[in-house]
CSV table of C-alpha atoms in Angstrom, one decimal:
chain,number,residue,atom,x,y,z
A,1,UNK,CA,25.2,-9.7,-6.3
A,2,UNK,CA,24.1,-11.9,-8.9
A,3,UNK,CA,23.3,-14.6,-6.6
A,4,UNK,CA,20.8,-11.9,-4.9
A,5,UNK,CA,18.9,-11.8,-8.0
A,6,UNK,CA,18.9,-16.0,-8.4
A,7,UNK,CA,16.2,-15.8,-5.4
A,8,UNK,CA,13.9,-14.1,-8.0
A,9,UNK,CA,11.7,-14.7,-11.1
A,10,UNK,CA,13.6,-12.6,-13.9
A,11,UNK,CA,10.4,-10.7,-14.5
A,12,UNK,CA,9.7,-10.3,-10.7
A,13,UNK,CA,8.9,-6.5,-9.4
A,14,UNK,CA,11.5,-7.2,-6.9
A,15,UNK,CA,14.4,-8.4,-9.4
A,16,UNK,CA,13.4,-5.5,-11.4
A,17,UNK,CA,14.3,-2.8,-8.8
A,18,UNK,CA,17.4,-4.7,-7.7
A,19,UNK,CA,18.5,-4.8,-11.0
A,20,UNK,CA,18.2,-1.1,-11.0
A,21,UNK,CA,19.8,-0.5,-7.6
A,22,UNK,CA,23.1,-2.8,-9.2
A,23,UNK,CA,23.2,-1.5,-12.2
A,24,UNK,CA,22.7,1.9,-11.3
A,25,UNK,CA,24.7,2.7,-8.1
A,26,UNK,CA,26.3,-0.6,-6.5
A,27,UNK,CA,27.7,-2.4,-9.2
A,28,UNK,CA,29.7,1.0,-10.9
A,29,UNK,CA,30.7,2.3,-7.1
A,30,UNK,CA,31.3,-0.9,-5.5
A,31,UNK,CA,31.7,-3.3,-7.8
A,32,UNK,CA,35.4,-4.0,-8.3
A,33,UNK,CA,36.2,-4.2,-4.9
A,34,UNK,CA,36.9,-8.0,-3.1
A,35,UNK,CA,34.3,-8.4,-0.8
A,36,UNK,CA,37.1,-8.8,2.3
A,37,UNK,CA,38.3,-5.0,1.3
A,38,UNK,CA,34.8,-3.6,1.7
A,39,UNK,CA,34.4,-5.5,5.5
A,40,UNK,CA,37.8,-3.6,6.6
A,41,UNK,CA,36.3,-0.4,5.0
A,42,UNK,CA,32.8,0.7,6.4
A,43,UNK,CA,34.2,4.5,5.4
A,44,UNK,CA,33.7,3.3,2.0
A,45,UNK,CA,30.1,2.4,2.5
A,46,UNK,CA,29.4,5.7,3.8
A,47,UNK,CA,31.0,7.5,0.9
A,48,UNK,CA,29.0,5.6,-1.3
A,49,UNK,CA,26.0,6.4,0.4
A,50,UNK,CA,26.9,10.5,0.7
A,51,UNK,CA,27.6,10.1,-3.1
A,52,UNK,CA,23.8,8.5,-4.0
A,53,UNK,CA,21.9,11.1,-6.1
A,54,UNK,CA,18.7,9.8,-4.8
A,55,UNK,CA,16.1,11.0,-2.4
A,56,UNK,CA,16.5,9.4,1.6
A,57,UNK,CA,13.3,6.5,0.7
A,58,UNK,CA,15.3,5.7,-2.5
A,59,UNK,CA,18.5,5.9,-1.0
A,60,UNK,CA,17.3,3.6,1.5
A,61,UNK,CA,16.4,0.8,-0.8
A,62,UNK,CA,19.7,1.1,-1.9
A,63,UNK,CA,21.0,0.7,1.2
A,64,UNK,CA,18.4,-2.4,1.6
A,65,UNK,CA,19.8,-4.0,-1.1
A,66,UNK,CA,23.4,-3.6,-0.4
A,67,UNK,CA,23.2,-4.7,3.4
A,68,UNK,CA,21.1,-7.7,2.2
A,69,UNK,CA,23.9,-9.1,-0.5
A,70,UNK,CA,26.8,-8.6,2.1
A,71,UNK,CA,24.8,-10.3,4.9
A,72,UNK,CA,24.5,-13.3,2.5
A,73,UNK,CA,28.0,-13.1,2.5
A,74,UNK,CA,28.6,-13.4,6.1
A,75,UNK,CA,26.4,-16.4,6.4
A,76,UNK,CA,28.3,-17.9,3.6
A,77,UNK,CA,31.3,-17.5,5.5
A,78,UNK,CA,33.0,-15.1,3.0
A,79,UNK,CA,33.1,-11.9,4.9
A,80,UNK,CA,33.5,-11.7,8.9
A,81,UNK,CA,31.0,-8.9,9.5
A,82,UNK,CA,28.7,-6.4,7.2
A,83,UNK,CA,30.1,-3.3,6.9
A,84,UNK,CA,27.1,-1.7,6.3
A,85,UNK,CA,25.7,-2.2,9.7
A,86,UNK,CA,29.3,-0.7,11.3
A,87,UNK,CA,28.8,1.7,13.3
A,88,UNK,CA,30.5,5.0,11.8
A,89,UNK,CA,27.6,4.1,8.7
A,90,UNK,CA,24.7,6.2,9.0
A,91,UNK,CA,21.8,4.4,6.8
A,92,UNK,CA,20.1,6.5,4.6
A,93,UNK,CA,16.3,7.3,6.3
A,94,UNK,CA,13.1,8.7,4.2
A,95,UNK,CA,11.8,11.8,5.0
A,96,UNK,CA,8.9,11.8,7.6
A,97,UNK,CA,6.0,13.2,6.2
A,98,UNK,CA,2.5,13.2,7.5
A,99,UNK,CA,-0.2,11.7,5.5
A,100,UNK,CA,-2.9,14.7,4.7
A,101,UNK,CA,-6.1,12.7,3.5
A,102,UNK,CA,-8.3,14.5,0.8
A,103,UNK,CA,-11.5,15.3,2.0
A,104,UNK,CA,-14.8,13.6,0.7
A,105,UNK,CA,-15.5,16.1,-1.6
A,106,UNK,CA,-12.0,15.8,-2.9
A,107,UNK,CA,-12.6,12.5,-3.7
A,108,UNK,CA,-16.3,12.9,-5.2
A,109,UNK,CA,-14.5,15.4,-7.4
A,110,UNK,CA,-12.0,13.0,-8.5
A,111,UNK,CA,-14.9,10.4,-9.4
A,112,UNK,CA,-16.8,12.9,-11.3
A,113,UNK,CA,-13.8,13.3,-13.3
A,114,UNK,CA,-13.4,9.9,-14.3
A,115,UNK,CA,-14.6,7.8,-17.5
A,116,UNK,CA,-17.7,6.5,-16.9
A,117,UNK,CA,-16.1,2.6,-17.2
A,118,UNK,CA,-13.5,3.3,-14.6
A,119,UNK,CA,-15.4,5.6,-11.7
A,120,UNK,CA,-15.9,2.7,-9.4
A,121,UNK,CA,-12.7,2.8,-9.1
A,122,UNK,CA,-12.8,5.4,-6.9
A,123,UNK,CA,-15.3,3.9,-4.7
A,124,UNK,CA,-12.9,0.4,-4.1
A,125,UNK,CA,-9.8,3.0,-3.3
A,126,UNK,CA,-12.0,5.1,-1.3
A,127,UNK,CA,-14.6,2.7,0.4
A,128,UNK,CA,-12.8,-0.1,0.6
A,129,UNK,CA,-9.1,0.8,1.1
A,130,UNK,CA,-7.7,-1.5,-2.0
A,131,UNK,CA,-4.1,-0.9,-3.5
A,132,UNK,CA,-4.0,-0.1,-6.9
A,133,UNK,CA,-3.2,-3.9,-7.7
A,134,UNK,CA,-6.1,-5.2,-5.9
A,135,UNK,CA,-8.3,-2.5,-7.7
A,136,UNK,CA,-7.3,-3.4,-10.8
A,137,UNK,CA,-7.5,-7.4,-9.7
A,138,UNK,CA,-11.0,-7.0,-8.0
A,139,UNK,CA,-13.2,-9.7,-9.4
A,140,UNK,CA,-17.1,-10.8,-9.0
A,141,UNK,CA,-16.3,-13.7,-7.4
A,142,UNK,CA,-14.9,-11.5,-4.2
A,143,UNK,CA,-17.7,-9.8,-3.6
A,144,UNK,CA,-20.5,-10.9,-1.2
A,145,UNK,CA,-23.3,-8.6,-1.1
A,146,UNK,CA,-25.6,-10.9,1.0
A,147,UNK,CA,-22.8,-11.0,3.7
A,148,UNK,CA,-21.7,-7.2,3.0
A,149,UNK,CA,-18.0,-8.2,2.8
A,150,UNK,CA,-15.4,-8.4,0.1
A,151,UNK,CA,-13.1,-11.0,-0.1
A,152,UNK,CA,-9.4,-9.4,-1.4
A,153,UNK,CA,-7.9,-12.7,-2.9
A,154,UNK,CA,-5.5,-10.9,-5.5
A,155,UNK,CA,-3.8,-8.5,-7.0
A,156,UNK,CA,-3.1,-7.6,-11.0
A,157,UNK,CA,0.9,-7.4,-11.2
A,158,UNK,CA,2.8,-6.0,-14.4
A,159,UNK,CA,6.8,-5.8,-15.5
A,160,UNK,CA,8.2,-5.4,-18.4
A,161,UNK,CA,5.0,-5.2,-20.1
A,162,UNK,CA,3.6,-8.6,-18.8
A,163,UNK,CA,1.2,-9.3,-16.1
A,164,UNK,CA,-0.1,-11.9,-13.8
A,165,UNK,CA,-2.0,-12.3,-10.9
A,166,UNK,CA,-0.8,-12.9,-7.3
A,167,UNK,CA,-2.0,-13.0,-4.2
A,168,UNK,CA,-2.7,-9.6,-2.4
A,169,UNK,CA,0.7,-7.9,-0.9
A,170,UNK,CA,2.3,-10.4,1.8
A,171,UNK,CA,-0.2,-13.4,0.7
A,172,UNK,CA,-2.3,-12.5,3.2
A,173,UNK,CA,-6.0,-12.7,1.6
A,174,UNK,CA,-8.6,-10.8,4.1
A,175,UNK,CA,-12.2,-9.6,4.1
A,176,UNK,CA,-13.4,-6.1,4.6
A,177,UNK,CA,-16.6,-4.5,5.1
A,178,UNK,CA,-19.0,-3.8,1.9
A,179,UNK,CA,-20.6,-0.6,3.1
A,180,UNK,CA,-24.0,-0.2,1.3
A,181,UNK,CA,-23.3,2.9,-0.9
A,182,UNK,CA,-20.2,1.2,-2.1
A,183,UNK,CA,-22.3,-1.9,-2.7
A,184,UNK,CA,-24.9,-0.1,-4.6
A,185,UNK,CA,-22.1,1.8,-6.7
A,186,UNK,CA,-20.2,-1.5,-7.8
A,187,UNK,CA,-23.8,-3.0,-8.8
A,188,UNK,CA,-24.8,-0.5,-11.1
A,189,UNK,CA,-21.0,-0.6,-12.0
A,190,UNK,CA,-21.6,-4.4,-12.9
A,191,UNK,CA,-25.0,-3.6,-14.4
A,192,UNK,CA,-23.7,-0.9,-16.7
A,193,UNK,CA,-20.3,-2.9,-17.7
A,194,UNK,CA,-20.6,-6.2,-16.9
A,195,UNK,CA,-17.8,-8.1,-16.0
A,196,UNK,CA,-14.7,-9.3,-18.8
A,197,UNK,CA,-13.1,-12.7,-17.9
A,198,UNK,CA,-9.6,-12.1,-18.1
A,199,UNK,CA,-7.2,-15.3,-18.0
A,200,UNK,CA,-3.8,-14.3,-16.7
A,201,UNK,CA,-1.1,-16.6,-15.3
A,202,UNK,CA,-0.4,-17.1,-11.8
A,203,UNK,CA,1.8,-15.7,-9.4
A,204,UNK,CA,5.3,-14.7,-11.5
A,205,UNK,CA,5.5,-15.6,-14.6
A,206,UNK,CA,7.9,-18.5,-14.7
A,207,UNK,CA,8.9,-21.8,-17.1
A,208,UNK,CA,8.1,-24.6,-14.2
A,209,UNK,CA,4.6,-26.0,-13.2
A,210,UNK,CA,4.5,-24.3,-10.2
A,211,UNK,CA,4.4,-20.7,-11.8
A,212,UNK,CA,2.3,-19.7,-14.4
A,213,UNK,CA,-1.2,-21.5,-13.9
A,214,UNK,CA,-3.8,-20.1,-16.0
A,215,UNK,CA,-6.1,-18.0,-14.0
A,216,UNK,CA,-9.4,-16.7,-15.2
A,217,UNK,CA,-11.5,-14.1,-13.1
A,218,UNK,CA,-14.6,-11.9,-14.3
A,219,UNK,CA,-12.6,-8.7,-13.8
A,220,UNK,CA,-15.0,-5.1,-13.2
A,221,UNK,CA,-12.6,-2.8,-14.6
A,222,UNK,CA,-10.6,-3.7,-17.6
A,223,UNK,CA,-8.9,-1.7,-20.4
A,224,UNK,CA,-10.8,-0.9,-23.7
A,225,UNK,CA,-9.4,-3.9,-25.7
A,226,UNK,CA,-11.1,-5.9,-22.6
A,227,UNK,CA,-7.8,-7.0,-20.5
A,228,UNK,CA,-5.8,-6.2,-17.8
A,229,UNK,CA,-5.7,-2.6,-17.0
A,230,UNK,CA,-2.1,-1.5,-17.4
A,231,UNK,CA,-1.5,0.7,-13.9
A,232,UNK,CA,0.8,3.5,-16.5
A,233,UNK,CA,-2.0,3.6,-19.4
A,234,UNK,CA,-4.8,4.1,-16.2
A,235,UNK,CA,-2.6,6.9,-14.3
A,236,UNK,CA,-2.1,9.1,-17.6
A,237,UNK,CA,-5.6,8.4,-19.6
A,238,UNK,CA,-8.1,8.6,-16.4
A,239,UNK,CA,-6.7,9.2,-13.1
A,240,UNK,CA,-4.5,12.1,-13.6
A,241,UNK,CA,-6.9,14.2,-16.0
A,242,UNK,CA,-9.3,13.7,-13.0
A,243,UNK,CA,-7.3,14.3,-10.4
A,244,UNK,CA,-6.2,17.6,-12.2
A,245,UNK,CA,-9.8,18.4,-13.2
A,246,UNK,CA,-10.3,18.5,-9.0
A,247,UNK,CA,-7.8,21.0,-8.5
A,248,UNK,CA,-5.4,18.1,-7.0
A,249,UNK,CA,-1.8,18.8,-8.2
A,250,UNK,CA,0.0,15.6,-6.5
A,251,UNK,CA,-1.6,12.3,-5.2
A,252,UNK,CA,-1.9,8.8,-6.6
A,253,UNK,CA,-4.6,6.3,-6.5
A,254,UNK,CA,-3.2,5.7,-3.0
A,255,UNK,CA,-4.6,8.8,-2.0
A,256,UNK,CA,-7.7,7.3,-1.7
A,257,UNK,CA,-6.6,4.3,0.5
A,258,UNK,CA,-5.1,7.1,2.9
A,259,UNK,CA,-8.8,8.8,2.8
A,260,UNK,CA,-10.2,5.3,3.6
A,261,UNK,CA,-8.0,4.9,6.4
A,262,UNK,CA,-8.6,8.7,8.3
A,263,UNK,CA,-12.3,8.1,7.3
A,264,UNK,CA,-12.1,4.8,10.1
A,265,UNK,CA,-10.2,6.2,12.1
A,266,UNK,CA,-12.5,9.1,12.4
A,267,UNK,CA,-15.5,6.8,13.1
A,268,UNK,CA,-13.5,5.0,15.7
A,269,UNK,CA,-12.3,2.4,14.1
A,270,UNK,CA,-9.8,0.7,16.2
A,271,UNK,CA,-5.5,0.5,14.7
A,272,UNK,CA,-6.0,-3.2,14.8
A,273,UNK,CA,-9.2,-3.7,12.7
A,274,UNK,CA,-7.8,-1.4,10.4
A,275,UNK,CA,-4.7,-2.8,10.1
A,276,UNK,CA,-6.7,-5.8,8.9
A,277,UNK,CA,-9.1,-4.3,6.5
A,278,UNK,CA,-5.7,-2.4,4.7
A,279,UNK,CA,-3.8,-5.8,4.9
A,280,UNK,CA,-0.8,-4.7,7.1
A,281,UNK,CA,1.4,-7.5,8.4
A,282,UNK,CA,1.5,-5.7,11.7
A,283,UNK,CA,-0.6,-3.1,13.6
A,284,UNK,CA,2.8,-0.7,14.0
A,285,UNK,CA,2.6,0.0,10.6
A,286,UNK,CA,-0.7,0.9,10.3
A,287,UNK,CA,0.0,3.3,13.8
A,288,UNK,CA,3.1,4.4,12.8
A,289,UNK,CA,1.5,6.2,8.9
A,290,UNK,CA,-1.8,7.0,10.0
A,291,UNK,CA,-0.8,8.0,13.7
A,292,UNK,CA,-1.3,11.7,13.9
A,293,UNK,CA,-5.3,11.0,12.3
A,294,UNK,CA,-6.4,9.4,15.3
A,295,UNK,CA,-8.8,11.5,17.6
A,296,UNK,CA,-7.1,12.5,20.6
A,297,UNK,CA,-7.3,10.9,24.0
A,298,UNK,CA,-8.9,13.9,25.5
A,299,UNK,CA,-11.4,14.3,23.0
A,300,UNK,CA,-12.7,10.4,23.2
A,301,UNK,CA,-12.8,10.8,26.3
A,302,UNK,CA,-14.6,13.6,26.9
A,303,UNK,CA,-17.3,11.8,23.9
A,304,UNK,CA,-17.4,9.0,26.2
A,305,UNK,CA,-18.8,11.1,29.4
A,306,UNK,CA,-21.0,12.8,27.2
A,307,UNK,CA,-22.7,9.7,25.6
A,308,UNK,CA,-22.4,7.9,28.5
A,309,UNK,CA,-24.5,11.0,30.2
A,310,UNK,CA,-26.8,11.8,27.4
A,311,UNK,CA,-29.8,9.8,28.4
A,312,UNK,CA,-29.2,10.6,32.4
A,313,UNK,CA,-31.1,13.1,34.5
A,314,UNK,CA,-28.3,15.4,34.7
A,315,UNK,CA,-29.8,17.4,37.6
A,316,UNK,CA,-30.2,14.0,40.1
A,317,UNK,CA,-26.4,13.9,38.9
A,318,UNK,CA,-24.9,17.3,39.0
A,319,UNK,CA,-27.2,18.9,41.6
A,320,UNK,CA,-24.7,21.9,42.6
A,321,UNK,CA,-24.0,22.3,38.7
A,322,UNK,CA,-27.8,22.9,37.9
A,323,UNK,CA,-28.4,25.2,41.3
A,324,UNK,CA,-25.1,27.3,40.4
A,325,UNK,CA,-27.0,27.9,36.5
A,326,UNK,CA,-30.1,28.4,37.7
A,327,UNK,CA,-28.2,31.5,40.0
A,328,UNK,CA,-26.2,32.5,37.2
């Protein structure tokens, strides 16, 4: 276990919420037991998993975490097999729920709630489909308003009380398209607050050259004292008051990356170029959330025929259709 957490930065995200997940659940449950007792005894996985007073998505990461120690432990040779992954174990599974976008006046609702210095906000979540992190990391020297894109280079991070920057979730920098009322919003945004340089290191903070570089970018939103926003000061000063001003009772700032993502899918935006512009490794994922938003097969279809047929003399086309109105 605590060569798991020897693969991360101590002030990592990551070796934050394995910490947890050991200190928490494995290590008291599990802990005392030699690692070949636990490989004869899958039944003692399972136990520990009915015994987990956590919801199925937390449960899960439990799970995550516990399979992923005891598979290093079968490539080290210490253990024959994972008993996690036996058979008898049933892995813990989050609930299924549906994504239910807000709707547009939902989210101009949510705007007009927020301070003045933070409302574009709303328009990078909404219009552009930005995690929280990238929000908060979004710097002049990303956007291109000649070209009409933005270019998502990084993300604000924060443990413990410290922050950083890092590359957007997966590494994966990618552009998306500036539509022009977004554009216009983050220039008067600019124009009313003009951009703070904030200097943060690099990647996780860490004692060796490679981690750590000083990093400066002309941030558009900051916090009042003029540095990084911290995501926990911003959801209980700004976005919740709004949120509840709107009549919302439950939704995050990922709320609006869900209403970005219906909004596209809507227009007929293909999975694939939305899976780009939201920064998904993989096109399942994007299908598997945002599934059930698509328009149905029947309904494009039937858009198709009817565009394709819009300009057509429909009498030279349907000739028994016309006759059989004009008789009716």
């Amino acid at each position: 276990a605590a060569a798991r957490l020897e693969g991360y930065h101590a002030d990592s995200s990551r070796a934050e919420k394995i910490r947890q997940h050991l200190d928490l659940h494995i290590l008291p449950a599990l802990g005392d037991y030699p690692l070949g007792y636990l490989a004869q005894r899958p039944s003692l996985i399972s136990q520990f998993l009915a015994a987990l007073p956590l919801a199925g998505s937390s449960a899960e990461q439990v799970y995550n975490t516990l399979s992923s120690i005891l598979d290093a432990a079968v490539d080290d040779g210490l253990i024959p097999r994972n008993p996690c992954k036996a058979q008898s174990v049933k892995r813990p599974r989050a609930a299924t729920r549906k994504v239910t976008p807000w709707t547009s006046a939902q989210v101009a609702a949510v705007r007009a709630g927020m301070p003045a210095k933070w409302r574009a906000v709303v328009d990078c979540g909404g219009g552009l489909g930005f995690r929280q992190g990238e929000i908060l990391g979004t710097g002049t020297d990303e956007l291109d308003f000649l070209r009409r894109i933005v270019r998502v280079q990084r993300q604000v991070k924060r443990v413990n009380g410290r922050a950083w920057f890092a590359a957007p979730k997966g590494g994966k920098e990618r552009d998306v398209p500036l539509p022009n009322k977004v554009a216009l919003a983050l220039a008067a945004h600019i124009a009313e607050f003009p951009p703070v340089p904030v200097t943060l290191p690099w990647h996780e903070p860490g004692s060796d050259r490679k981690h750590g570089r000083p990093v400066t970018a002309a941030l558009l939103f900051t916090s009042r004292q003029g540095g990084a926003i911290n995501p926990s000061t911003f959801n209980t000063t700004a976005w919740r008051p709004a949120r509840l001003a709107a009549g919302i009772s439950i939704g995050g700032l990922h709320s609006l990356r869900h209403f970005y993502a219906s909004a596209l899918l809507t227009g007929g935006v293909d999975i694939r170029a939305l899976s780009e512009y939201l920064g998904h490794h993989d096109p399942a994922i994007t299908l598997r959330v945002y599934a059930h938003l698509m328009p149905s097969a029947e309904g494009r279809a039937r858009r198709a025929i009817e565009d394709a047929l819009a300009d057509a003399d429909q009498d030279a086309i349907f000739p028994d259709v016309a006759q059989d109105g004009e008789n009716q």
